[in-house]
């Protein structure tokens, strides 16, 4: 460490190794200032103070991190509790609605059926005479199964609009 | 470090040295790190500042002020620590307890009783919340008249006794707290009361069992009393399946004041969606009840019953017992209506039992369908006259076949058939059929049928003779159906039941009752022969009123005198049992009318069985045996 620094006349001289550590970022200032202050030699801070500074900076970061985490956890706790409360209440509400819907539906069904029994309603119970019974055609499924599914030529005529529809 | 610098400025009013000021101009403070080894001038300055600050602090004469501040802060810290110690250690337990009392509540969450549904999923019973309204005039913040005027319009059509606001005000003046104003308020009324926002009114929630179908299936479903205990029907017999239990839960008061559970128990959020399914078909039950009611009215019968059973598995599709009750208002009905008389009142079945006796004789091999017996029309056994019901009009029929005996319901013929059996064999056969026992159905309060004691039965010829045509012993209607089902299904004694099991909302079974294999009591050949005879009864005999064109039906009428102390009264009990369809006998329908004014089984019961069978054909889609005869009609 040098005690004396000669004043800077030109910017080129800044890079000289014999000079004090240059202030490289202050190019503009350098052009204005002609005199560089001269510092007396000072001993480096005692190691205990240095370590205290270190501890302080580390603990500040640590504390801030902890604070952020705890705030996050706390807000999550509150948020989850609120969500749980809301969701539980909506569940309860849905259950109530389901129950009300079921009850109303059944009561209505009963009332409609009750009015239907009266002769004045114009309704009458189903009677075998009014029913249509169709004889089952046991061979129909066999016929369909006999068609080879891999052969498109044979299945096309069945699906073509020209053939008689089976359903009518 | 920057603090130090500020302190420096505040504490030392001396002007800064020009050197320092220049340095201040030169540095770019915001970008500069706090400690930087690459910039020794900055560190030098910091060290200088610190040592200067310490020197000044030592030199200041007014540092007592600082001590004072420090002392205040220190003492406050001590005070806080002491208070913390007091709250956490000394009063900790007490305060925790107080907080828990205010914020926590331990209770079993209310879980509704399971619903009961019929075989097609129609709900027969479900729970719904109801409220009891309490008033605490002590906490009223509004005028009593104002409260009464607002409440009365909402409480019309509820259980409230007070009909005018003035009466309600008078009620409010009787006590300071805890006045029960109205009970069983439905949810919509409770919501309206809540919306009035009146202090001092309290709505206490409860659950009520609702039977939306009212009296439609009350003999099967039963009812639940005010203590939520089932008292009749499956509500009573299947109480443990219907009740849901939950572990005790802790509830915490949420920020908005609502109670929410603070932990999750299994099945709490999703309590099981299981429903109890019955084998009853409400559509058939409704039509059957209507038919029974109409016939009871027509013949002024005292009681009526109708049972439809699937003979293959013992499922009851309909069970009507009239008169019955509305389970929503069970308290308004006399107690004897709750007992379900087709299960609790044995009766003398009369001729409907003849088919069973013929099956016993055929099974024993003592008769054949074409065996001939002499029907004298009237005989005397041990001094007791036994005659046919139509003796006065028809007289003696002479030699007739077993089939004709059943067709004309000949009492004398039946006595002759049973006389072919050894008395002890006959008694044993009756016991094998379950006479003297219950059917083991899952409906409650079933009473065993009554058969005379062995010695009494075997010791008297007239006992055997009367049993031959269905008198002298008694049987419950449900058991008669069970025996006829054995004829229909090829000789198996299936247990009549209404419970299908517990099913989830998707219709998947969760639990089904264990079914023991049915007892074989007749050979299928025997039952086939008996059914053919019973078909003749409907085609040409006493059961013509049950004919349905296009369908082959087996059946048997029954008209029995009612037993009274020491003999028989003039009143009768009429019945008809039908089995459909003959090609594949499956459904047994029994109708019974107690004390109809006039008429017989053929006249009173057979038409009801017919109409129920018609409904059954539509509901179960039973194809006709002779489609042509349907077209002709």
Coordinates of C-alpha atoms in Angstrom, one line a residue, chain A residues 9 12 40 49 52 63 67 80 86 103 107 110-111 113 126 134:
Chain A
X9 CA -3.1 14.2 -15.1
X12 CA -3.8 6.6 -19.2
X40 CA -3.5 7.7 5.8
X49 CA -15.2 -7.2 14.5
X52 CA -19.2 -10.0 14.0
X63 CA -33.8 -14.1 9.6
X67 CA -39.6 -14.6 8.2
X80 CA -56.4 -23.7 4.1
X86 CA -66.0 -22.9 2.9
X103 CA -87.9 -35.7 -0.8
X107 CA -93.6 -36.6 -2.7
X110 CA -96.7 -40.1 -4.8
X111 CA -99.1 -37.3 -5.4
X113 CA -99.7 -41.5 -8.7
X126 CA -101.9 -51.2 -17.6
X134 CA -93.5 -59.7 -29.9

